[in-house]
């Protein structure tokens, strides 16, 4: 008699237990922690190479290059392979309407092609990432790099530069009407530049307590400037000129913070090509064609930067 | 030995202390109580299961489908925006229309998801992120378009910035929303297919009580069964068998549904990865130097096609991915041709492949791949719905049926014991 009651009592308790227990597994929330950013080791101090390779003899006629030289190989290939950029207004950018590359650097590439091959359009443009410019020359993927390639000590270890063809002074870009004329007026404010550049080092070194923000590229800085998230952008004057030309509400101001210059990059072993380019640049400086290119593209800068006189080391 | 009692006489029976009718009544009450408790537990459990599969599951399934669609339309919008940019100054009307349609659908899906998710739910944070960042994304895309119309390359930076926002903030939030809803759905279905311990234990206890009662009566009176108790035992057994069979059938249908759901998620992920790769292909073409690199394309396609990748996961869940795999390989080959042209300086040739009508070009092969993926997703969703339908069908009358049987069993016990008690008057 008691047994059914016992059965029922136990069963009822167990049944109550199974109904009350929460069912199912809680999904495991796996969050992968972000890997810590590795800090780049500081580069050891570097002794810069001053001066380019002196041109030897007169410039050969287009198409008639000395046998066995790099230029003869280019003539045999039928085109000059040049590493350029497609996003820098006025120096190297792609016109969305025509799909063609245009700019001051592009004009220089056409001049080099005309001097070697006789036809300025016999060029194959290869668009390079900023970080890839030196490696592209080392790997011989391109013959020359004309891409606002600043001559720095670090890069001189990997590639050979021609004599400077344009000054790369570092200045600042601010909103028009902000009243800022020099970097000192930005004390305590936010300034943006590209990560790992010499500008970043210089800005951090100034005794102005600047809040330095860095991005991969300078145009990203301009996006922040337009949205009011930073007060100024600092970089090469020529690059800033291109950005100021696209946004008339900005202007390039201030004195030169760092003096640098752009050169044509060439593979370290191809010294004959370097001398050829240097000879071409000598001629362009002398006959004013280089200055004309600068005036055509960089008139937003006042004064228009002029190419410095060449110095040679041999 | 049974001695029919004389009318009006009470027989003295050799039982410890209590009279037989009283004892019978006590046992009868206990067994009837057991049947009633079992009936109510069966009713409650049955209702909970039917609800888990049909209504509750229907609501969560709708949210999960919405979340998956949101995820896909956002990635499709990004791919349309970047591809439109490749075409040059003014993007083709069809691409523009596709982008606008995607943004509209994403916004609508967002509103409906936000309406269905209760505030304070873990998914609400993801919905809030997408809702806050989607206008920022569209703003960046429109600014990119404006600069592009004026022929200024600053638009490339806006395009890259927009695509990065989509890839690093908006899409992960949408993926999180989908993941939360899919987990909730799986939980609902798991409870629908779990073994009904409560009902089975109670049923077995009642059966044990009935059997015990029957065995004692047999020992005493050598009468095997009374019809009432026999009927009650039979009804309890039928109710238990009903429960076990339905649980087995529904459980297997639900686990099939779960497999289909996993396969559907894998194909959805593959579709989004392909869209992200398409976006990257266009971005590298127009905005290189701003951080876009072909390595991302390679990584996305590897996620899809690689060993143990998304297509393999989908195939494991029962999806037919043969057509998708071959379409993906075609597109991969077309993309490599695009890279070769661009790296070799033939920009117009690369653009023609990405936006043109060449049957071996990147555009046409991509559209084929997208269509194949869409068909695979639809097939998986249809199979999923069919499996849920099977589970729901198996569960018809699960709430009411066994409960009614158990109530009838209680009635049969009452009549059986009552008849037996009546024999003692």
XYZ file of C-alpha atoms in Angstrom:
739
model
C 0.000 0.000 0.000
C 2.749 2.333 0.839
C 4.818 1.392 -2.153
C 2.758 3.201 -4.793
C 2.849 6.276 -2.619
C 6.594 6.001 -2.300
C 7.000 5.504 -6.014
C 4.812 8.499 -6.701
C 6.503 10.663 -4.124
C 9.978 9.982 -5.474
C 8.842 10.334 -9.066
C 7.076 13.612 -8.333
C 10.178 15.029 -6.709
C 12.380 13.956 -9.612
C 9.869 15.243 -12.123
C 9.763 18.570 -10.350
C 13.537 18.608 -10.387
C 13.839 17.994 -14.144
C 11.237 20.644 -14.899
C 12.964 23.238 -12.792
C 16.514 22.639 -13.977
C 17.613 25.121 -16.649
C 18.191 23.388 -19.953
C 20.760 23.867 -22.686
C 24.307 24.984 -22.680
C 25.244 28.592 -22.488
C 27.208 29.299 -25.622
C 30.872 29.759 -24.872
C 31.758 33.343 -25.690
C 35.206 33.040 -27.111
C 36.902 36.366 -27.436
C 40.306 36.249 -28.957
C 42.478 38.891 -27.314
C 43.981 41.341 -29.811
C 47.672 40.654 -30.342
C 49.796 43.416 -28.858
C 51.280 45.736 -31.457
C 54.980 45.087 -31.828
C 57.038 48.230 -31.380
C 59.501 48.796 -34.224
C 63.087 48.899 -32.957
C 64.749 52.273 -33.365
C 67.051 52.411 -36.391
C 70.726 52.850 -35.592
C 72.255 56.227 -36.502
C 73.050 56.480 -40.196
C 75.581 58.511 -42.167
C 73.882 59.993 -45.223
C 75.505 59.861 -48.630
C 75.706 63.445 -49.889
C 75.697 64.074 -53.602
C 74.798 61.955 -56.606
C 76.831 60.212 -59.291
C 78.267 62.602 -61.818
C 77.092 62.171 -65.377
C 79.899 61.064 -67.690
C 79.894 62.612 -71.109
C 77.024 64.042 -73.074
C 73.503 62.628 -73.054
C 73.216 59.903 -75.751
C 70.547 60.351 -78.388
C 67.217 58.629 -77.750
C 67.253 55.041 -78.962
C 71.011 55.024 -79.448
C 72.194 53.912 -76.052
C 75.691 52.542 -75.356
C 75.732 48.793 -75.947
C 75.377 46.633 -72.858
C 74.089 49.484 -70.701
C 70.885 49.417 -68.661
C 69.361 51.969 -71.039
C 70.043 49.683 -74.008
C 68.205 46.905 -72.197
C 65.269 49.259 -71.680
C 65.306 50.149 -75.385
C 65.344 46.441 -76.216
C 62.378 45.847 -73.913
C 60.512 48.602 -75.727
C 59.227 50.403 -72.654
C 60.301 52.020 -69.408
C 58.815 50.376 -66.301
C 58.207 53.092 -63.710
C 56.956 52.775 -60.127
C 54.495 55.552 -59.330
C 51.534 56.437 -57.118
C 47.927 56.858 -58.190
C 46.506 58.713 -55.173
C 48.578 61.874 -54.762
C 46.899 64.811 -56.399
C 49.289 66.933 -58.555
C 52.226 64.554 -58.211
C 50.827 61.203 -59.270
C 47.126 60.441 -59.459
C 44.666 58.719 -61.751
C 42.078 60.852 -63.451
C 38.795 58.982 -62.862
C 37.334 60.181 -66.179
C 40.106 58.961 -68.443
C 41.782 56.356 -66.240
C 45.145 57.961 -67.110
C 47.854 58.809 -64.618
C 48.793 62.488 -64.313
C 51.015 64.679 -62.197
C 54.445 66.200 -61.768
C 56.119 62.821 -61.145
C 54.315 61.316 -64.124
C 55.558 64.136 -66.366
C 59.105 63.418 -65.232
C 58.667 59.730 -66.093
C 57.481 60.725 -69.576
C 60.593 62.911 -69.932
C 62.881 60.010 -68.994
C 61.055 57.692 -71.412
C 61.390 60.265 -74.189
C 65.124 60.569 -73.468
C 65.747 56.812 -73.547
C 63.222 55.529 -76.072
C 62.356 58.642 -78.056
C 58.630 58.285 -77.274
C 57.263 59.688 -73.997
C 54.334 57.239 -74.047
C 56.394 54.049 -74.097
C 55.922 53.618 -70.381
C 54.476 50.847 -68.234
C 53.250 52.356 -64.965
C 53.306 50.118 -61.900
C 51.430 51.481 -58.891
C 53.425 50.895 -55.707
C 52.560 50.991 -52.031
C 54.595 53.558 -50.139
C 56.295 50.847 -48.123
C 57.115 48.867 -51.243
C 59.086 51.430 -53.234
C 62.601 50.424 -52.213
C 61.863 46.697 -52.383
C 60.420 47.039 -55.880
C 63.783 48.394 -57.035
C 65.764 45.739 -55.194
C 63.572 43.043 -56.803
C 63.936 44.758 -60.197
C 60.200 44.863 -60.702
C 60.617 48.436 -61.949
C 63.400 50.375 -63.694
C 62.859 53.674 -61.874
C 60.730 54.907 -58.990
C 59.371 58.448 -59.302
C 56.939 58.616 -56.408
C 57.743 61.560 -54.071
C 60.590 59.335 -52.998
C 62.351 61.276 -50.247
C 66.101 60.750 -50.100
C 66.789 59.348 -46.645
C 69.815 57.691 -45.149
C 67.944 54.415 -44.547
C 66.798 54.151 -48.126
C 70.262 54.973 -49.459
C 71.406 51.640 -48.051
C 69.008 49.827 -50.377
C 68.704 51.954 -53.513
C 70.591 54.566 -55.459
C 69.074 58.026 -55.787
C 69.531 60.582 -58.536
C 70.267 64.185 -57.675
C 67.239 65.922 -56.143
C 64.635 67.103 -58.592
C 62.268 68.753 -56.111
C 62.449 70.050 -52.565
C 60.438 68.191 -49.948
C 60.155 70.698 -47.154
C 57.884 69.692 -44.321
C 55.236 72.205 -43.387
C 51.724 72.144 -41.973
C 48.210 72.140 -43.427
C 45.479 73.907 -41.505
C 41.889 74.992 -42.067
C 41.673 78.338 -43.792
C 40.767 81.075 -41.349
C 41.975 79.205 -38.278
C 44.554 81.899 -37.657
C 47.430 79.432 -37.423
C 50.545 80.625 -39.218
C 53.339 78.686 -37.547
C 53.656 75.407 -35.717
C 54.171 77.271 -32.427
C 50.524 78.341 -32.508
C 49.556 74.665 -32.324
C 50.991 74.184 -28.839
C 48.989 71.556 -26.970
C 46.790 70.784 -29.998
C 46.364 67.711 -32.167
C 48.624 67.350 -35.216
C 48.420 64.428 -37.593
C 51.098 62.846 -39.775
C 52.001 59.496 -41.278
C 53.264 56.737 -39.058
C 57.000 56.171 -38.966
C 57.922 59.243 -41.001
C 60.659 61.745 -40.163
C 57.882 64.299 -39.626
C 56.570 62.260 -36.719
C 60.006 62.235 -35.116
C 60.414 65.968 -35.608
C 56.961 66.804 -34.226
C 57.475 64.701 -31.141
C 60.838 66.395 -30.650
C 59.403 69.922 -30.615
C 58.968 71.439 -27.115
C 55.309 72.267 -27.781
C 53.453 69.365 -26.097
C 51.823 68.505 -29.401
C 49.300 65.671 -29.377
C 50.685 63.719 -32.350
C 48.216 61.425 -34.108
C 49.498 59.031 -36.772
C 47.820 57.152 -39.603
C 49.072 54.955 -42.393
C 48.687 57.692 -45.000
C 48.461 61.456 -45.091
C 45.046 61.535 -46.804
C 43.631 59.733 -43.747
C 44.905 62.713 -41.734
C 43.079 65.092 -44.060
C 39.828 63.172 -43.482
C 40.244 63.888 -39.779
C 41.107 67.522 -40.450
C 37.927 67.922 -42.491
C 35.883 66.383 -39.680
C 37.472 68.584 -37.085
C 39.150 65.761 -35.190
C 42.665 67.167 -35.598
C 43.850 70.764 -35.836
C 46.640 70.400 -38.394
C 48.334 67.931 -40.717
C 52.093 67.934 -41.229
C 53.956 66.429 -44.155
C 55.910 67.272 -47.309
C 54.897 70.600 -48.794
C 54.272 69.049 -52.193
C 51.891 66.416 -50.805
C 50.089 69.022 -48.714
C 49.759 71.198 -51.818
C 47.915 68.393 -53.556
C 45.528 68.066 -50.621
C 44.984 71.830 -50.340
C 44.188 71.890 -54.063
C 41.414 69.357 -53.477
C 39.932 71.159 -50.492
C 39.989 74.945 -50.931
C 39.084 75.396 -47.271
C 42.608 74.338 -46.263
C 45.942 76.077 -46.747
C 49.622 75.249 -46.380
C 51.317 77.502 -43.819
C 54.407 77.790 -41.718
C 58.157 77.614 -42.164
C 60.041 74.549 -43.210
C 60.377 72.145 -40.294
C 62.675 69.685 -42.036
C 64.605 70.094 -45.269
C 64.545 67.118 -47.544
C 64.268 66.439 -51.245
C 62.914 63.916 -53.719
C 65.083 61.870 -56.017
C 64.498 59.304 -58.720
C 65.091 55.846 -57.267
C 67.149 53.345 -59.247
C 68.493 49.885 -58.457
C 71.829 50.156 -56.642
C 73.758 48.220 -59.256
C 72.548 50.244 -62.245
C 74.919 53.192 -61.886
C 74.879 53.933 -65.615
C 71.140 54.549 -65.458
C 71.637 56.871 -62.462
C 74.242 58.890 -64.321
C 71.931 59.050 -67.331
C 69.053 60.364 -65.201
C 71.365 62.882 -63.539
C 72.482 64.117 -66.947
C 68.838 64.418 -68.001
C 68.022 66.386 -64.851
C 70.975 68.707 -65.511
C 69.591 69.420 -68.944
C 66.054 69.920 -67.618
C 67.233 72.335 -64.964
C 69.252 74.258 -67.514
C 66.551 74.560 -70.166
C 63.789 75.284 -67.662
C 61.579 72.267 -68.412
C 61.777 71.033 -64.826
C 60.731 74.433 -63.499
C 57.882 74.465 -66.013
C 56.551 71.143 -64.710
C 56.680 72.490 -61.155
C 54.828 75.645 -62.131
C 52.181 73.654 -63.966
C 51.313 71.400 -61.053
C 52.388 73.165 -57.881
C 51.081 76.678 -58.384
C 48.939 76.322 -55.253
C 52.177 76.690 -53.302
C 53.538 80.175 -53.013
C 56.410 80.355 -53.778
C 56.548 77.429 -56.210
C 59.399 75.226 -55.003
C 62.396 75.267 -57.311
C 64.778 72.378 -57.817
C 68.050 72.868 -55.998
C 71.384 72.854 -57.782
C 72.913 69.399 -58.021
C 75.865 68.202 -55.926
C 78.045 65.308 -56.897
C 80.216 63.041 -54.879
C 82.587 61.890 -57.589
C -9.791 -17.967 -1.965
C -12.632 -15.775 -2.992
C -15.876 -16.149 -1.110
C -18.627 -13.976 -2.418
C -19.831 -12.065 0.608
C -23.417 -12.351 1.777
C -25.386 -9.185 1.335
C -24.933 -6.824 4.244
C -22.267 -8.945 5.951
C -18.746 -7.671 6.478
C -16.082 -10.308 6.087
C -13.106 -10.303 8.257
C -9.967 -10.528 6.017
C -6.472 -11.506 7.224
C -4.879 -8.036 6.628
C -2.875 -6.005 9.059
C -5.154 -3.809 10.904
C -7.187 -2.069 8.234
C -10.200 -3.243 6.338
C -9.824 -4.226 2.714
C -12.189 -1.642 1.265
C -10.418 1.102 3.154
C -7.067 -0.120 1.994
C -8.271 -0.415 -1.552
C -9.670 3.067 -1.402
C -6.384 4.443 -0.062
C -4.369 2.809 -2.799
C -6.935 3.865 -5.358
C -6.681 7.482 -4.238
C -2.904 7.400 -4.431
C -2.911 5.907 -7.922
C -5.580 8.299 -9.153
C -3.606 11.202 -7.709
C -0.569 9.897 -9.543
C -2.489 9.785 -12.816
C -3.733 13.326 -12.341
C -0.258 14.631 -11.511
C 1.162 12.808 -14.532
C -1.589 14.261 -16.728
C -0.846 17.813 -15.618
C 2.930 17.396 -15.986
C 2.350 15.914 -19.438
C 0.138 18.827 -20.377
C 2.655 21.429 -19.200
C 5.653 19.723 -20.818
C 3.729 19.115 -24.014
C 2.700 22.749 -24.267
C 6.282 23.888 -23.634
C 7.642 21.646 -26.378
C 5.054 22.596 -28.937
C 5.726 26.214 -28.150
C 9.498 25.740 -28.430
C 9.205 24.308 -31.925
C 6.308 26.280 -33.364
C 5.795 29.715 -31.913
C 8.875 30.479 -29.861
C 11.014 28.824 -32.481
C 9.175 30.710 -35.194
C 9.915 34.072 -33.636
C 13.593 33.343 -33.018
C 13.931 31.733 -36.432
C 12.576 34.934 -37.996
C 15.112 37.040 -36.111
C 17.921 34.665 -37.086
C 16.948 34.873 -40.746
C 16.783 38.668 -40.430
C 20.216 38.787 -38.814
C 21.726 36.627 -41.551
C 20.126 38.806 -44.229
C 21.401 41.960 -42.523
C 24.915 40.554 -42.470
C 24.770 39.747 -46.154
C 23.193 42.986 -47.373
C 25.797 45.061 -45.529
C 28.647 43.169 -47.186
C 26.875 43.416 -50.555
C 26.477 47.191 -50.123
C 30.206 47.559 -49.533
C 31.047 45.433 -52.566
C 28.670 47.487 -54.747
C 30.074 50.793 -53.513
C 33.710 49.864 -54.143
C 33.008 48.242 -57.514
C 31.041 51.300 -58.578
C 34.083 53.399 -57.852
C 36.256 51.335 -60.168
C 34.158 52.361 -63.145
C 35.448 55.912 -62.990
C 33.711 59.250 -62.673
C 30.084 58.145 -62.647
C 29.258 54.629 -61.531
C 26.951 52.439 -63.627
C 23.255 52.844 -62.836
C 22.788 49.146 -62.061
C 25.554 49.176 -59.445
C 24.193 52.340 -57.867
C 20.711 50.824 -57.721
C 22.056 47.669 -56.077
C 23.873 49.716 -53.431
C 20.792 51.825 -52.651
C 18.635 48.705 -52.455
C 21.100 47.026 -50.085
C 21.220 50.029 -47.762
C 17.428 50.242 -47.704
C 17.095 46.548 -46.927
C 19.796 46.692 -44.265
C 18.090 49.638 -42.564
C 14.682 47.963 -42.699
C 16.101 44.701 -41.376
C 17.793 46.627 -38.598
C 14.550 48.300 -37.550
C 12.616 45.036 -37.532
C 15.381 43.246 -35.590
C 15.486 46.089 -33.063
C 11.710 45.852 -32.675
C 11.748 42.137 -31.970
C 14.684 42.030 -29.583
C 13.778 43.007 -26.017
C 15.858 45.821 -24.567
C 18.697 44.709 -22.316
C 19.142 41.552 -24.363
C 22.743 40.758 -25.241
C 21.890 41.253 -28.904
C 20.667 44.825 -28.339
C 24.262 46.111 -28.098
C 25.131 44.691 -31.530
C 21.996 46.198 -33.059
C 22.902 49.561 -31.522
C 26.415 49.435 -32.998
C 25.157 48.713 -36.500
C 22.469 51.390 -36.205
C 25.017 53.992 -35.062
C 27.721 53.204 -37.629
C 25.623 52.618 -40.744
C 24.923 56.356 -41.256
C 28.641 57.094 -40.762
C 29.426 54.521 -43.450
C 26.939 55.881 -45.962
C 28.234 59.397 -45.272
C 31.786 58.358 -46.111
C 30.647 56.604 -49.297
C 28.738 59.663 -50.481
C 31.750 61.899 -49.806
C 33.917 59.482 -51.796
C 31.427 59.668 -54.649
C 31.405 63.463 -54.582
C 35.191 63.668 -54.844
C 35.149 61.055 -57.581
C 32.681 63.069 -59.619
C 35.057 66.011 -59.407
C 37.981 63.886 -60.484
C 39.845 64.302 -57.185
C 41.731 61.354 -55.695
C 40.863 62.265 -52.091
C 37.769 60.151 -52.727
C 39.975 57.054 -52.702
C 40.829 57.747 -49.062
C 37.163 58.179 -48.161
C 36.328 54.929 -49.911
C 39.087 53.076 -48.060
C 37.978 54.619 -44.771
C 34.366 53.541 -45.394
C 35.329 50.018 -46.358
C 37.540 49.703 -43.271
C 34.660 50.878 -41.060
C 32.405 48.260 -42.610
C 34.962 45.495 -42.300
C 36.205 46.202 -38.771
C 33.104 47.539 -36.975
C 29.771 47.056 -38.709
C 30.121 43.545 -40.114
C 31.493 42.073 -36.862
C 28.532 43.578 -34.970
C 26.077 42.075 -37.463
C 27.903 38.744 -37.199
C 27.636 38.895 -33.411
C 23.887 39.534 -33.672
C 23.484 36.525 -35.915
C 25.596 34.375 -33.614
C 23.528 35.286 -30.538
C 20.228 34.616 -32.296
C 21.457 31.326 -33.757
C 22.533 30.180 -30.292
C 19.117 31.098 -28.845
C 17.403 29.145 -31.630
C 19.600 26.117 -31.011
C 18.711 26.299 -27.342
C 14.978 26.399 -28.115
C 15.250 23.367 -30.336
C 17.428 21.458 -27.899
C 14.737 21.804 -25.246
C 12.193 20.602 -27.799
C 14.075 17.386 -28.376
C 15.146 16.564 -24.816
C 14.019 13.342 -23.145
C 10.819 13.912 -21.104
C 12.126 12.692 -17.755
C 9.336 14.175 -15.714
C 6.472 12.570 -17.578
C 8.214 9.232 -18.006
C 9.160 8.948 -14.338
C 5.654 9.777 -13.194
C 4.160 7.441 -15.750
C 6.418 4.600 -14.673
C 5.588 5.302 -11.022
C 1.847 5.163 -11.767
C 2.340 1.986 -13.759
C 4.349 0.486 -10.921
C 1.562 1.403 -8.529
C -1.038 -0.229 -10.786
C 1.076 -3.349 -11.245
C 1.655 -3.578 -7.512
C -2.042 -3.263 -6.889
C -2.805 -5.895 -9.481
C -0.175 -8.316 -8.102
C -1.529 -8.052 -4.544
C -5.085 -8.581 -5.690
C -3.969 -11.578 -7.716
C -2.209 -13.088 -4.716
C -5.269 -12.613 -2.614
C -8.114 -13.339 -4.935
C -6.477 -15.109 -7.867
C -8.395 -12.862 -10.134
C -5.839 -11.601 -12.624
C -7.070 -8.194 -13.506
C -10.121 -6.062 -13.174
C -11.126 -4.469 -16.419
C -10.790 -1.008 -14.900
C -7.215 -1.535 -13.751
C -6.308 -3.289 -16.981
C -7.693 -0.381 -18.970
C -5.851 2.094 -16.772
C -2.550 0.277 -17.194
C -3.066 0.106 -20.934
C -3.810 3.813 -21.170
C -0.757 4.746 -19.122
C 1.448 2.552 -21.323
C 0.024 4.122 -24.479
C 0.613 7.611 -23.085
C 4.215 6.773 -22.235
C 4.839 5.196 -25.612
C 3.328 8.257 -27.297
C 5.722 10.495 -25.455
C 8.784 8.397 -26.204
C 7.982 7.972 -29.887
C 7.237 11.654 -30.402
C 10.425 12.627 -28.580
C 12.463 10.292 -30.757
C 10.922 11.471 -34.039
C 10.898 15.153 -33.137
C 14.374 14.883 -31.686
C 15.800 13.461 -34.873
C 13.956 16.033 -36.999
C 15.246 18.826 -34.772
C 18.797 17.578 -34.924
C 18.486 17.466 -38.724
C 17.188 21.029 -38.568
C 20.169 22.011 -36.464
C 22.557 20.519 -39.004
C 20.806 22.406 -41.786
C 20.983 25.579 -39.748
C 24.733 25.139 -39.268
C 25.198 24.475 -42.969
C 23.104 27.530 -43.784
C 25.270 29.660 -41.499
C 28.425 28.336 -43.143
C 27.109 29.159 -46.628
C 26.047 32.623 -45.419
C 29.535 33.189 -44.066
C 31.011 32.030 -47.358
C 28.776 34.457 -49.237
C 29.871 37.357 -47.065
C 33.535 36.378 -47.319
C 33.188 36.352 -51.120
C 31.569 39.792 -51.040
C 34.371 41.119 -48.851
C 36.906 39.681 -51.262
C 35.139 41.418 -54.170
C 35.223 44.663 -52.211
C 38.936 44.200 -51.600
C 39.594 43.469 -55.286
C 38.035 46.802 -56.264
C 39.695 48.692 -53.450
C 43.181 47.494 -54.398
C 42.513 48.550 -57.970
C 41.510 52.113 -57.151
C 43.028 52.984 -53.843
C 46.295 51.141 -53.446
C 48.726 52.756 -51.096
C 45.906 53.483 -48.686
C 46.181 50.193 -46.854
C 44.247 47.819 -49.123
C 46.296 44.797 -50.077
C 45.626 41.709 -52.153
C 46.531 39.539 -49.154
C 43.036 40.164 -47.785
C 41.454 38.750 -50.935
C 43.622 35.676 -50.683
C 42.784 35.275 -46.990
C 39.014 35.551 -47.593
C 38.983 33.022 -50.422
C 41.147 30.699 -48.387
C 38.549 30.857 -45.605
C 35.976 29.749 -48.103
C 37.799 27.232 -50.253
C 40.631 26.030 -48.048
C 40.674 22.613 -46.336
C 38.392 22.696 -43.318
C 36.996 25.968 -44.619
C 33.436 27.208 -44.900
C 32.461 25.107 -47.925
C 33.703 21.987 -46.182
C 31.653 22.894 -43.092
C 28.585 23.424 -45.263
C 29.080 20.090 -47.023
C 29.354 18.396 -43.626
C 25.927 19.801 -42.791
C 24.427 18.299 -45.927
C 24.715 21.163 -48.402
C 25.504 20.492 -52.051
C 28.466 22.776 -52.674
C 29.881 21.331 -55.883
C 28.548 24.136 -58.079
C 29.711 26.757 -55.590
C 33.210 25.336 -55.406
C 33.719 25.279 -59.152
C 32.299 28.812 -59.516
C 34.666 29.998 -56.776
C 37.637 28.466 -58.539
C 36.623 30.186 -61.782
C 36.457 33.501 -60.006
C 39.798 32.955 -58.338
C 41.401 32.392 -61.749
C 39.735 35.529 -63.142
C 40.992 37.536 -60.174
C 44.543 36.363 -60.698
C 44.291 37.653 -64.264
C 43.092 41.009 -62.896
C 46.102 41.195 -60.577
C 48.453 40.303 -63.405
C 47.050 43.064 -65.585
C 47.136 45.673 -62.838
C 50.637 44.790 -61.668
C 51.779 44.850 -65.262
C 50.477 48.363 -65.729
C 47.400 47.455 -67.828
C 44.911 49.334 -65.660
C 42.138 49.629 -68.274
C 42.337 45.862 -68.887
C 42.015 45.162 -65.170
C 39.035 47.521 -64.886
C 37.367 45.896 -67.877
C 37.590 42.518 -66.172
C 36.183 43.808 -62.864
C 33.199 45.711 -64.268
C 32.777 44.471 -67.825
C 30.943 41.626 -69.525
C 33.766 39.323 -70.515
C 32.495 35.803 -69.721
C 35.861 34.864 -68.250
C 36.303 38.174 -66.509
C 36.051 38.806 -62.798
C 32.624 40.471 -62.963
C 30.764 37.689 -64.732
C 32.392 34.863 -62.766
C 31.671 36.704 -59.526
C 27.985 37.098 -60.401
C 27.809 33.368 -61.145
C 29.426 32.562 -57.795
C 27.051 34.886 -55.942
C 24.065 33.243 -57.623
C 25.340 29.749 -56.777
C 25.798 30.731 -53.149
C 22.303 32.224 -53.064
C 20.834 29.004 -54.432
C 22.742 26.957 -51.840
C 21.453 29.141 -49.002
C 17.885 28.873 -50.272
C 18.165 25.087 -50.498
C 19.470 24.869 -46.947
C 16.734 27.144 -45.618
C 14.058 25.100 -47.384
C 15.444 21.856 -45.919
C 15.558 23.495 -42.513
C 11.933 24.593 -42.747
C 10.922 21.093 -43.864
C 12.711 19.519 -40.894
C 11.033 21.923 -38.484
C 7.728 21.082 -40.140
C 8.371 17.382 -39.538
C 9.151 18.048 -35.880
C 6.032 20.173 -35.513
C 3.936 17.509 -37.215
C 5.251 14.790 -34.923
C 4.271 16.926 -31.983
C 0.623 17.376 -32.972
C -1.648 16.748 -30.014
C 1.377 16.124 -27.788
C 0.025 18.606 -25.287
C -3.504 17.261 -25.170
C -3.287 13.584 -26.188
C -1.278 11.875 -23.440
C -2.873 14.141 -20.818
C -6.332 13.021 -21.912
C -5.200 9.385 -21.858
C -3.881 9.801 -18.335
C -7.132 11.410 -17.195
C -9.025 8.475 -18.708
C -6.646 6.160 -16.879
C -7.502 7.950 -13.649
C -11.169 7.441 -14.441
C -10.538 3.749 -15.183
C -8.741 3.332 -11.849
C -11.659 4.950 -10.058
C -14.127 2.655 -11.770
C -11.954 -0.426 -11.244
C -11.278 0.203 -7.563
C -14.839 1.311 -7.007
C -16.147 -1.938 -8.454
C -13.768 -3.922 -6.285
C -14.703 -1.984 -3.185
C -18.345 -2.505 -4.090
C -17.798 -6.283 -3.982
C -17.099 -5.978 -0.282
C -20.432 -4.463 0.642
